[in-house]
Amino acid sequence: MDDRLIADFVKEMRKKFNLTQVDLADKSGVGLRFVRELEQGKQTLRMDKVNQVLSLFGRQVGAVEIRSGREHE
């Protein structure tokens, strides 16, 4: 997931579960400022905190293979 995809996913899930940014911050154990920055797609956020938020929705960020479309050549 890139930064924008994560931001959009978090915002969409928060709204799906009728959570405010304050609710999401409280439930995930991060600060309100962090939630706001995450939803805005800030590129320099701590991965452990991003995963704290994502874990509420059964997701996490991790190392993934970069697919160039040429991996079978």
mmCIF file of N, CA and C in Angstrom:
data_model
loop_
_atom_site.group_PDB
_atom_site.id
_atom_site.type_symbol
_atom_site.label_atom_id
_atom_site.label_comp_id
_atom_site.label_asym_id
_atom_site.label_seq_id
_atom_site.Cartn_x
_atom_site.Cartn_y
_atom_site.Cartn_z
ATOM 1 N N MET A 1 0.846 -1.196 0.000
ATOM 2 C CA MET A 1 0.000 0.000 0.000
ATOM 3 C C MET A 1 0.877 1.241 0.000
ATOM 4 N N ASP A 2 0.528 2.187 -0.814
ATOM 5 C CA ASP A 2 1.266 3.431 -0.734
ATOM 6 C C ASP A 2 0.584 4.359 0.268
ATOM 7 N N ASP A 3 1.186 5.507 0.521
ATOM 8 C CA ASP A 3 0.698 6.414 1.562
ATOM 9 C C ASP A 3 -0.751 6.825 1.346
ATOM 10 N N ARG A 4 -1.106 7.140 0.114
ATOM 11 C CA ARG A 4 -2.476 7.591 -0.184
ATOM 12 C C ARG A 4 -3.472 6.454 -0.003
ATOM 13 N N LEU A 5 -3.101 5.251 -0.424
ATOM 14 C CA LEU A 5 -3.994 4.107 -0.249
ATOM 15 C C LEU A 5 -4.254 3.838 1.223
ATOM 16 N N ILE A 6 -3.224 3.923 2.037
ATOM 17 C CA ILE A 6 -3.389 3.708 3.476
ATOM 18 C C ILE A 6 -4.287 4.789 4.058
ATOM 19 N N ALA A 7 -4.034 6.038 3.692
ATOM 20 C CA ALA A 7 -4.840 7.148 4.196
ATOM 21 C C ALA A 7 -6.300 6.960 3.825
ATOM 22 N N ASP A 8 -6.555 6.635 2.571
ATOM 23 C CA ASP A 8 -7.935 6.444 2.106
ATOM 24 C C ASP A 8 -8.592 5.253 2.791
ATOM 25 N N PHE A 9 -7.826 4.159 2.961
ATOM 26 C CA PHE A 9 -8.355 2.970 3.629
ATOM 27 C C PHE A 9 -8.760 3.285 5.064
ATOM 28 N N VAL A 10 -7.880 3.958 5.802
ATOM 29 C CA VAL A 10 -8.164 4.275 7.201
ATOM 30 C C VAL A 10 -9.397 5.172 7.307
ATOM 31 N N LYS A 11 -9.457 6.192 6.478
ATOM 32 C CA LYS A 11 -10.594 7.109 6.503
ATOM 33 C C LYS A 11 -11.893 6.372 6.163
ATOM 34 N N GLU A 12 -11.846 5.522 5.135
ATOM 35 C CA GLU A 12 -13.032 4.768 4.725
ATOM 36 C C GLU A 12 -13.503 3.828 5.840
ATOM 37 N N MET A 13 -12.580 3.112 6.446
ATOM 38 C CA MET A 13 -12.945 2.176 7.516
ATOM 39 C C MET A 13 -13.460 2.913 8.748
ATOM 40 N N ARG A 14 -12.829 4.028 9.066
ATOM 41 C CA ARG A 14 -13.283 4.816 10.221
ATOM 42 C C ARG A 14 -14.732 5.243 10.018
ATOM 43 N N LYS A 15 -15.036 5.709 8.829
ATOM 44 C CA LYS A 15 -16.410 6.150 8.543
ATOM 45 C C LYS A 15 -17.372 4.971 8.504
ATOM 46 N N LYS A 16 -16.928 3.843 7.956
ATOM 47 C CA LYS A 16 -17.755 2.640 7.893
ATOM 48 C C LYS A 16 -18.209 2.206 9.282
ATOM 49 N N PHE A 17 -17.315 2.349 10.258
ATOM 50 C CA PHE A 17 -17.626 1.943 11.622
ATOM 51 C C PHE A 17 -18.108 3.109 12.486
ATOM 52 N N ASN A 18 -18.457 4.216 11.822
ATOM 53 C CA ASN A 18 -19.003 5.398 12.505
ATOM 54 C C ASN A 18 -18.110 5.892 13.639
ATOM 55 N N LEU A 19 -16.818 5.961 13.365
ATOM 56 C CA LEU A 19 -15.862 6.449 14.348
ATOM 57 C C LEU A 19 -15.420 7.857 13.970
ATOM 58 N N THR A 20 -15.269 8.702 14.955
ATOM 59 C CA THR A 20 -14.643 10.004 14.728
ATOM 60 C C THR A 20 -13.133 9.785 14.764
ATOM 61 N N GLN A 21 -12.391 10.789 14.373
ATOM 62 C CA GLN A 21 -10.935 10.688 14.495
ATOM 63 C C GLN A 21 -10.533 10.525 15.952
ATOM 64 N N VAL A 22 -11.240 11.185 16.852
ATOM 65 C CA VAL A 22 -10.966 11.052 18.291
ATOM 66 C C VAL A 22 -11.213 9.613 18.734
ATOM 67 N N ASP A 23 -12.334 9.022 18.306
ATOM 68 C CA ASP A 23 -12.642 7.628 18.647
ATOM 69 C C ASP A 23 -11.537 6.695 18.170
ATOM 70 N N LEU A 24 -11.113 6.893 16.914
ATOM 71 C CA LEU A 24 -10.083 6.031 16.340
ATOM 72 C C LEU A 24 -8.772 6.165 17.106
ATOM 73 N N ALA A 25 -8.419 7.383 17.462
ATOM 74 C CA ALA A 25 -7.196 7.610 18.235
ATOM 75 C C ALA A 25 -7.281 6.895 19.582
ATOM 76 N N ASP A 26 -8.408 7.045 20.256
ATOM 77 C CA ASP A 26 -8.585 6.405 21.570
ATOM 78 C C ASP A 26 -8.538 4.884 21.471
ATOM 79 N N LYS A 27 -9.264 4.336 20.517
ATOM 80 C CA LYS A 27 -9.340 2.870 20.394
ATOM 81 C C LYS A 27 -8.016 2.243 19.969
ATOM 82 N N SER A 28 -7.222 2.974 19.190
ATOM 83 C CA SER A 28 -5.961 2.403 18.714
ATOM 84 C C SER A 28 -4.761 2.782 19.579
ATOM 85 N N GLY A 29 -4.952 3.711 20.513
ATOM 86 C CA GLY A 29 -3.869 4.067 21.422
ATOM 87 C C GLY A 29 -2.845 5.028 20.828
ATOM 88 N N VAL A 30 -3.265 5.785 19.822
ATOM 89 C CA VAL A 30 -2.386 6.807 19.246
ATOM 90 C C VAL A 30 -3.022 8.170 19.467
ATOM 91 N N GLY A 31 -2.293 9.212 19.187
ATOM 92 C CA GLY A 31 -2.811 10.549 19.382
ATOM 93 C C GLY A 31 -3.688 11.015 18.222
ATOM 94 N N LEU A 32 -4.531 11.984 18.513
ATOM 95 C CA LEU A 32 -5.402 12.556 17.492
ATOM 96 C C LEU A 32 -4.590 13.147 16.342
ATOM 97 N N ARG A 33 -3.512 13.836 16.677
ATOM 98 C CA ARG A 33 -2.660 14.416 15.633
ATOM 99 C C ARG A 33 -2.151 13.329 14.690
ATOM 100 N N PHE A 34 -1.774 12.178 15.235
ATOM 101 C CA PHE A 34 -1.286 11.071 14.412
ATOM 102 C C PHE A 34 -2.372 10.604 13.447
ATOM 103 N N VAL A 35 -3.593 10.435 13.939
ATOM 104 C CA VAL A 35 -4.699 10.002 13.080
ATOM 105 C C VAL A 35 -4.920 11.007 11.955
ATOM 106 N N ARG A 36 -4.901 12.275 12.287
ATOM 107 C CA ARG A 36 -5.085 13.309 11.266
ATOM 108 C C ARG A 36 -3.984 13.240 10.207
ATOM 109 N N GLU A 37 -2.742 13.113 10.657
ATOM 110 C CA GLU A 37 -1.624 13.036 9.717
ATOM 111 C C GLU A 37 -1.695 11.771 8.867
ATOM 112 N N LEU A 38 -2.110 10.673 9.469
ATOM 113 C CA LEU A 38 -2.258 9.415 8.742
ATOM 114 C C LEU A 38 -3.308 9.559 7.642
ATOM 115 N N GLU A 39 -4.451 10.136 7.977
ATOM 116 C CA GLU A 39 -5.523 10.298 6.996
ATOM 117 C C GLU A 39 -5.169 11.326 5.917
ATOM 118 N N GLN A 40 -4.229 12.198 6.207
ATOM 119 C CA GLN A 40 -3.788 13.179 5.215
ATOM 120 C C GLN A 40 -2.684 12.615 4.312
ATOM 121 N N GLY A 41 -2.229 11.405 4.617
ATOM 122 C CA GLY A 41 -1.225 10.758 3.788
ATOM 123 C C GLY A 41 0.196 11.201 4.058
ATOM 124 N N LYS A 42 0.464 11.696 5.267
ATOM 125 C CA LYS A 42 1.826 12.105 5.597
ATOM 126 C C LYS A 42 2.778 10.933 5.386
ATOM 127 N N GLN A 43 3.907 11.205 4.762
ATOM 128 C CA GLN A 43 4.823 10.136 4.368
ATOM 129 C C GLN A 43 5.802 9.713 5.449
ATOM 130 N N THR A 44 5.944 10.511 6.491
ATOM 131 C CA THR A 44 6.935 10.185 7.527
ATOM 132 C C THR A 44 6.239 9.879 8.852
ATOM 133 N N LEU A 45 5.560 8.756 8.890
ATOM 134 C CA LEU A 45 4.901 8.315 10.117
ATOM 135 C C LEU A 45 5.548 7.033 10.605
ATOM 136 N N ARG A 46 5.508 6.840 11.910
ATOM 137 C CA ARG A 46 6.077 5.619 12.482
ATOM 138 C C ARG A 46 5.242 4.406 12.082
ATOM 139 N N MET A 47 5.913 3.415 11.520
ATOM 140 C CA MET A 47 5.218 2.230 11.042
ATOM 141 C C MET A 47 4.526 1.472 12.175
ATOM 142 N N ASP A 48 5.126 1.445 13.354
ATOM 143 C CA ASP A 48 4.491 0.730 14.455
ATOM 144 C C ASP A 48 3.154 1.369 14.829
ATOM 145 N N LYS A 49 3.091 2.682 14.765
ATOM 146 C CA LYS A 49 1.834 3.364 15.073
ATOM 147 C C LYS A 49 0.819 3.186 13.948
ATOM 148 N N VAL A 50 1.290 3.200 12.708
ATOM 149 C CA VAL A 50 0.388 2.931 11.587
ATOM 150 C C VAL A 50 -0.230 1.552 11.774
ATOM 151 N N ASN A 51 0.582 0.571 12.151
ATOM 152 C CA ASN A 51 0.076 -0.779 12.369
ATOM 153 C C ASN A 51 -0.874 -0.868 13.560
ATOM 154 N N GLN A 52 -0.666 -0.030 14.573
ATOM 155 C CA GLN A 52 -1.613 0.008 15.695
ATOM 156 C C GLN A 52 -2.999 0.375 15.197
ATOM 157 N N VAL A 53 -3.057 1.368 14.339
ATOM 158 C CA VAL A 53 -4.341 1.808 13.794
ATOM 159 C C VAL A 53 -4.904 0.738 12.861
ATOM 160 N N LEU A 54 -4.091 0.251 11.946
ATOM 161 C CA LEU A 54 -4.557 -0.734 10.976
ATOM 162 C C LEU A 54 -5.019 -2.027 11.635
ATOM 163 N N SER A 55 -4.435 -2.389 12.767
ATOM 164 C CA SER A 55 -4.805 -3.640 13.429
ATOM 165 C C SER A 55 -6.274 -3.653 13.848
ATOM 166 N N LEU A 56 -6.859 -2.483 14.082
ATOM 167 C CA LEU A 56 -8.288 -2.416 14.407
ATOM 168 C C LEU A 56 -9.139 -2.940 13.259
ATOM 169 N N PHE A 57 -8.600 -2.884 12.056
ATOM 170 C CA PHE A 57 -9.330 -3.313 10.867
ATOM 171 C C PHE A 57 -8.761 -4.597 10.271
ATOM 172 N N GLY A 58 -7.945 -5.302 11.074
ATOM 173 C CA GLY A 58 -7.398 -6.579 10.641
ATOM 174 C C GLY A 58 -6.337 -6.470 9.561
ATOM 175 N N ARG A 59 -5.605 -5.367 9.554
ATOM 176 C CA ARG A 59 -4.576 -5.141 8.541
ATOM 177 C C ARG A 59 -3.266 -4.722 9.199
ATOM 178 N N GLN A 60 -2.186 -4.780 8.409
ATOM 179 C CA GLN A 60 -0.903 -4.251 8.848
ATOM 180 C C GLN A 60 -0.056 -3.916 7.647
ATOM 181 N N VAL A 61 0.909 -3.041 7.840
ATOM 182 C CA VAL A 61 1.862 -2.680 6.802
ATOM 183 C C VAL A 61 3.082 -3.557 6.997
ATOM 184 N N GLY A 62 3.650 -4.018 5.902
ATOM 185 C CA GLY A 62 4.840 -4.838 6.008
ATOM 186 C C GLY A 62 5.613 -4.828 4.709
ATOM 187 N N ALA A 63 6.686 -5.549 4.694
ATOM 188 C CA ALA A 63 7.509 -5.641 3.487
ATOM 189 C C ALA A 63 6.773 -6.487 2.450
ATOM 190 N N VAL A 64 6.643 -5.923 1.259
ATOM 191 C CA VAL A 64 6.002 -6.647 0.174
ATOM 192 C C VAL A 64 6.906 -6.612 -1.050
ATOM 193 N N GLU A 65 6.754 -7.606 -1.875
ATOM 194 C CA GLU A 65 7.551 -7.685 -3.093
ATOM 195 C C GLU A 65 7.105 -6.601 -4.063
ATOM 196 N N ILE A 66 8.063 -5.944 -4.684
ATOM 197 C CA ILE A 66 7.775 -4.954 -5.713
ATOM 198 C C ILE A 66 7.666 -5.702 -7.030
ATOM 199 N N ARG A 67 6.546 -5.558 -7.661
ATOM 200 C CA ARG A 67 6.310 -6.263 -8.932
ATOM 201 C C ARG A 67 6.554 -5.306 -10.081
ATOM 202 N N SER A 68 7.526 -5.625 -10.869
ATOM 203 C CA SER A 68 7.877 -4.767 -11.999
ATOM 204 C C SER A 68 7.157 -5.197 -13.274
ATOM 205 N N GLY A 69 6.512 -6.349 -13.227
ATOM 206 C CA GLY A 69 5.904 -6.866 -14.430
ATOM 207 C C GLY A 69 6.876 -7.677 -15.273
ATOM 208 N N ARG A 70 8.129 -7.738 -14.804
ATOM 209 C CA ARG A 70 9.170 -8.470 -15.553
ATOM 210 C C ARG A 70 9.773 -9.597 -14.727
ATOM 211 N N GLU A 71 9.109 -9.988 -13.644
ATOM 212 C CA GLU A 71 9.732 -10.973 -12.746
ATOM 213 C C GLU A 71 9.844 -12.363 -13.359
ATOM 214 N N HIS A 72 9.144 -12.635 -14.473
ATOM 215 C CA HIS A 72 9.209 -13.967 -15.083
ATOM 216 C C HIS A 72 10.100 -14.007 -16.314
ATOM 217 N N GLU A 73 10.830 -12.946 -16.582
ATOM 218 C CA GLU A 73 11.705 -12.903 -17.771
ATOM 219 C C GLU A 73 12.976 -13.667 -17.527
#
